[in-house]
Short mmCIF file of N, CA and C in Angstrom, two decimals:
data_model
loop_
_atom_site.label_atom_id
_atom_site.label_comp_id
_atom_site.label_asym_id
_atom_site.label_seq_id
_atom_site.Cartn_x
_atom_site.Cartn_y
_atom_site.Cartn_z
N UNK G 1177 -14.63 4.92 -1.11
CA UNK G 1177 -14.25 3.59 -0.71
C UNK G 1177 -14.08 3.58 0.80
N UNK G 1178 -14.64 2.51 1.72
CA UNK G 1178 -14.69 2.56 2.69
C UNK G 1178 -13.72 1.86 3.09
N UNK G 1179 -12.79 2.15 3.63
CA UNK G 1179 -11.24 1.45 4.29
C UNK G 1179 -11.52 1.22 5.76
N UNK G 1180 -12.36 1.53 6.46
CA UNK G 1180 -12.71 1.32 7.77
C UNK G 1180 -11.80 -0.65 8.25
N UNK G 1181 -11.44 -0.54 9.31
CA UNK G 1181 -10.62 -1.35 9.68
C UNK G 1181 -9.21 -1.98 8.85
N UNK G 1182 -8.80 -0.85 7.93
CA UNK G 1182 -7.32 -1.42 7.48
C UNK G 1182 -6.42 -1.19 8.42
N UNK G 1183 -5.72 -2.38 8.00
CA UNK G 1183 -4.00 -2.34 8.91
C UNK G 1183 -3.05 -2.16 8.12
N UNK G 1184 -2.33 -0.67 8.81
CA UNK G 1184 -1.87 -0.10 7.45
C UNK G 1184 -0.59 0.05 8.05
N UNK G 1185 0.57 -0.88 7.00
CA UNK G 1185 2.09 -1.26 7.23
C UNK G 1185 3.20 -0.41 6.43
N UNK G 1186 4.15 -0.11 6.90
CA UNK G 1186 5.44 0.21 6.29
C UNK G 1186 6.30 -1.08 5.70
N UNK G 1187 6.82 -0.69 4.04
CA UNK G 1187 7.84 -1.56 4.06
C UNK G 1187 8.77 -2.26 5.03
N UNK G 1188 9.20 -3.41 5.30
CA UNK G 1188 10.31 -3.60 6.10
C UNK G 1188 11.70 -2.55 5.42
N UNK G 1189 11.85 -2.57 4.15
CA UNK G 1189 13.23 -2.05 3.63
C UNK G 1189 12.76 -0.62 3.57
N UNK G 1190 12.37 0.01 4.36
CA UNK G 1190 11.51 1.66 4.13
C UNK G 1190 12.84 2.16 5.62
N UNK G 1191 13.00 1.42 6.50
CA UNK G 1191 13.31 2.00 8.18
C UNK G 1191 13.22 2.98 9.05
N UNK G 1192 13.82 3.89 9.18
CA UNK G 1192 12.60 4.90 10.34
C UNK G 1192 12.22 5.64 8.91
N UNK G 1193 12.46 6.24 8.06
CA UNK G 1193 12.61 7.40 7.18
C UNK G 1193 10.67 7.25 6.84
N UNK G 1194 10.28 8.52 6.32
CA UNK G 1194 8.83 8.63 5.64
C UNK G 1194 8.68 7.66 4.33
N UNK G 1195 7.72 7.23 4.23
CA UNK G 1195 7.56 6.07 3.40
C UNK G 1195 6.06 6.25 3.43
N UNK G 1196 5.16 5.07 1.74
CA UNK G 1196 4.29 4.64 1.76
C UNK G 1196 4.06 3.71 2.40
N UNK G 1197 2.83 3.48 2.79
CA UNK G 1197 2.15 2.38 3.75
C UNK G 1197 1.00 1.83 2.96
N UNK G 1198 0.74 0.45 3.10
CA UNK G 1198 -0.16 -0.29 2.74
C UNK G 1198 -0.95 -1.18 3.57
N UNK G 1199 -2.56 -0.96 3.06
CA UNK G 1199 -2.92 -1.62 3.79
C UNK G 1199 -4.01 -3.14 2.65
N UNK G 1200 -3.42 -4.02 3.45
CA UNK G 1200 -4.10 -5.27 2.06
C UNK G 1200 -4.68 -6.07 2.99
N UNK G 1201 -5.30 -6.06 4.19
CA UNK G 1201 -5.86 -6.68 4.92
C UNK G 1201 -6.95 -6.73 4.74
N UNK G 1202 -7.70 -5.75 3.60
CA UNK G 1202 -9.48 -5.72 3.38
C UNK G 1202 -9.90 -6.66 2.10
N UNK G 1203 -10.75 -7.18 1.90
CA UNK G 1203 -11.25 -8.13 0.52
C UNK G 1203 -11.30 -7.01 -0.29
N UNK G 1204 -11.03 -7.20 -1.66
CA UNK G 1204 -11.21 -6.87 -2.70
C UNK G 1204 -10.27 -5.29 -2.82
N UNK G 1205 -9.87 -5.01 -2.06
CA UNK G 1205 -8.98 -3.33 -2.21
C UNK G 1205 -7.65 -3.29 -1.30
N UNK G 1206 -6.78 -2.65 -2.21
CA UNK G 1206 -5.51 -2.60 -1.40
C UNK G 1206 -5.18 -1.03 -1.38
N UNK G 1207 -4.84 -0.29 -0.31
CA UNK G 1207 -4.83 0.90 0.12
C UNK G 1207 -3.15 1.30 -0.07
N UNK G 1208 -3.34 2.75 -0.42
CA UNK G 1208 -1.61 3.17 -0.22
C UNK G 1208 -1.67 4.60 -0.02
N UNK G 1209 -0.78 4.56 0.98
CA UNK G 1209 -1.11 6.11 1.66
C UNK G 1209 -0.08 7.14 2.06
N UNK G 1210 0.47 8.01 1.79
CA UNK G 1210 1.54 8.59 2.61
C UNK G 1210 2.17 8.11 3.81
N UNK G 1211 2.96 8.09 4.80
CA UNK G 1211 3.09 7.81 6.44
C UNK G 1211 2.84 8.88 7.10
N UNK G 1212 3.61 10.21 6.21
CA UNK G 1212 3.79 11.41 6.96
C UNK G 1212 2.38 12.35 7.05
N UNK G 1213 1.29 11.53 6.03
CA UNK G 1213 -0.08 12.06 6.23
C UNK G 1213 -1.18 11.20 5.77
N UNK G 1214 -1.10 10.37 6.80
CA UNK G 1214 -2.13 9.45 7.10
C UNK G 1214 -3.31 9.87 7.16
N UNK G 1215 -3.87 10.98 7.20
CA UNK G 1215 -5.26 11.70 6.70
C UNK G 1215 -5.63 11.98 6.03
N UNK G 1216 -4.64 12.03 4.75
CA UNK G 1216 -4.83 12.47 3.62
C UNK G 1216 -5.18 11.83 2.79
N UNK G 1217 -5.01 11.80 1.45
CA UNK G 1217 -5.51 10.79 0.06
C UNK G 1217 -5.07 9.26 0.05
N UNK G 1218 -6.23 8.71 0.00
CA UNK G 1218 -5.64 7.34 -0.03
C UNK G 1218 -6.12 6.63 -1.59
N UNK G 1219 -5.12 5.99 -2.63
CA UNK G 1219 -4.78 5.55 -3.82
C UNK G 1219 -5.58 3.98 -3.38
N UNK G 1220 -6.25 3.39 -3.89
CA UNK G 1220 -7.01 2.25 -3.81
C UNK G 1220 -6.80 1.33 -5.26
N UNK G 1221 -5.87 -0.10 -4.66
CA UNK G 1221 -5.53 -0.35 -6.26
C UNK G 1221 -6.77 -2.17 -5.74
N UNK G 1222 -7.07 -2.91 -7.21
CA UNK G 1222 -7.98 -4.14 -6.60
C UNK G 1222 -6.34 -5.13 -6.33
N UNK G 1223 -6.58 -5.99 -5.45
CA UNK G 1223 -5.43 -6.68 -5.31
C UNK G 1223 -4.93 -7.47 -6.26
N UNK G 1224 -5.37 -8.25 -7.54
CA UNK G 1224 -4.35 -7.99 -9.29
C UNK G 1224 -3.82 -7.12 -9.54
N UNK G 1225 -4.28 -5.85 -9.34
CA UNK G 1225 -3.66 -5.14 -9.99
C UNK G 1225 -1.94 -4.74 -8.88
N UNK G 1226 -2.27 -4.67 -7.75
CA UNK G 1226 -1.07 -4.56 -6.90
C UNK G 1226 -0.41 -5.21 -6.95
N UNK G 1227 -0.48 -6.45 -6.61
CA UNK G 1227 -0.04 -7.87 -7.12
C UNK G 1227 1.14 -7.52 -8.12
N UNK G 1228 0.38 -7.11 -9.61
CA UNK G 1228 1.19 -7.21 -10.49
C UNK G 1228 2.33 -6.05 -10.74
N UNK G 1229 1.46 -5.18 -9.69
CA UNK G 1229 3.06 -3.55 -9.62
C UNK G 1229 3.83 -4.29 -8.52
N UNK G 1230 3.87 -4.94 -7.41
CA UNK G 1230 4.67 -5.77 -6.80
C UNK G 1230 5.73 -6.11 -7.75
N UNK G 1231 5.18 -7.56 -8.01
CA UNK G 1231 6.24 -7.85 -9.33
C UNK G 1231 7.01 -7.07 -9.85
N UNK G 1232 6.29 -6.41 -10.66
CA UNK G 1232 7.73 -5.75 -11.84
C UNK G 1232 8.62 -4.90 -10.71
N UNK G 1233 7.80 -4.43 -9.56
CA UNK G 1233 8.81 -3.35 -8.94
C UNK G 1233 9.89 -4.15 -8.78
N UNK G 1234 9.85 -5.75 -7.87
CA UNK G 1234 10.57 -6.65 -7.39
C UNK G 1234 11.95 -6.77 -8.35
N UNK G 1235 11.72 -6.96 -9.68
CA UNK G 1235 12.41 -6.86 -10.74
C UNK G 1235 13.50 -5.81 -11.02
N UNK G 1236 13.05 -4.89 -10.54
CA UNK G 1236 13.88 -3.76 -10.75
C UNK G 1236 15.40 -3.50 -9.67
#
């Protein structure tokens, strides 16, 4: 999957500490990546499906 030009964000409620980052700025794929290794594996969910782990997380 080609992620070329994502903008890839930290939670606001994450603050300095290591955290996942997302990037949902590309059509059709939403990216999630370590912070502390941004070179490494990146998890590619379609944006329904993130969408809907949003939600329930929100819930919790």
């Amino acid at each position: 999957m080609d992620l070329t030009g994502a903008t890839w964000r930290k939670s606001t409620r994450s603050g300095q500490g290591e955290c996942v980052e997302v990037a949902d700025n590309l059509p059709g794929v939403v990216g999630v990546r370590d912070s502390k290794d941004p070179a490494g594996p990146v998890l590619t969910f379609d944006p329904q499906t993130w969408r809907a782990f949003v939600t329930l997380a929100k819930r919790r």
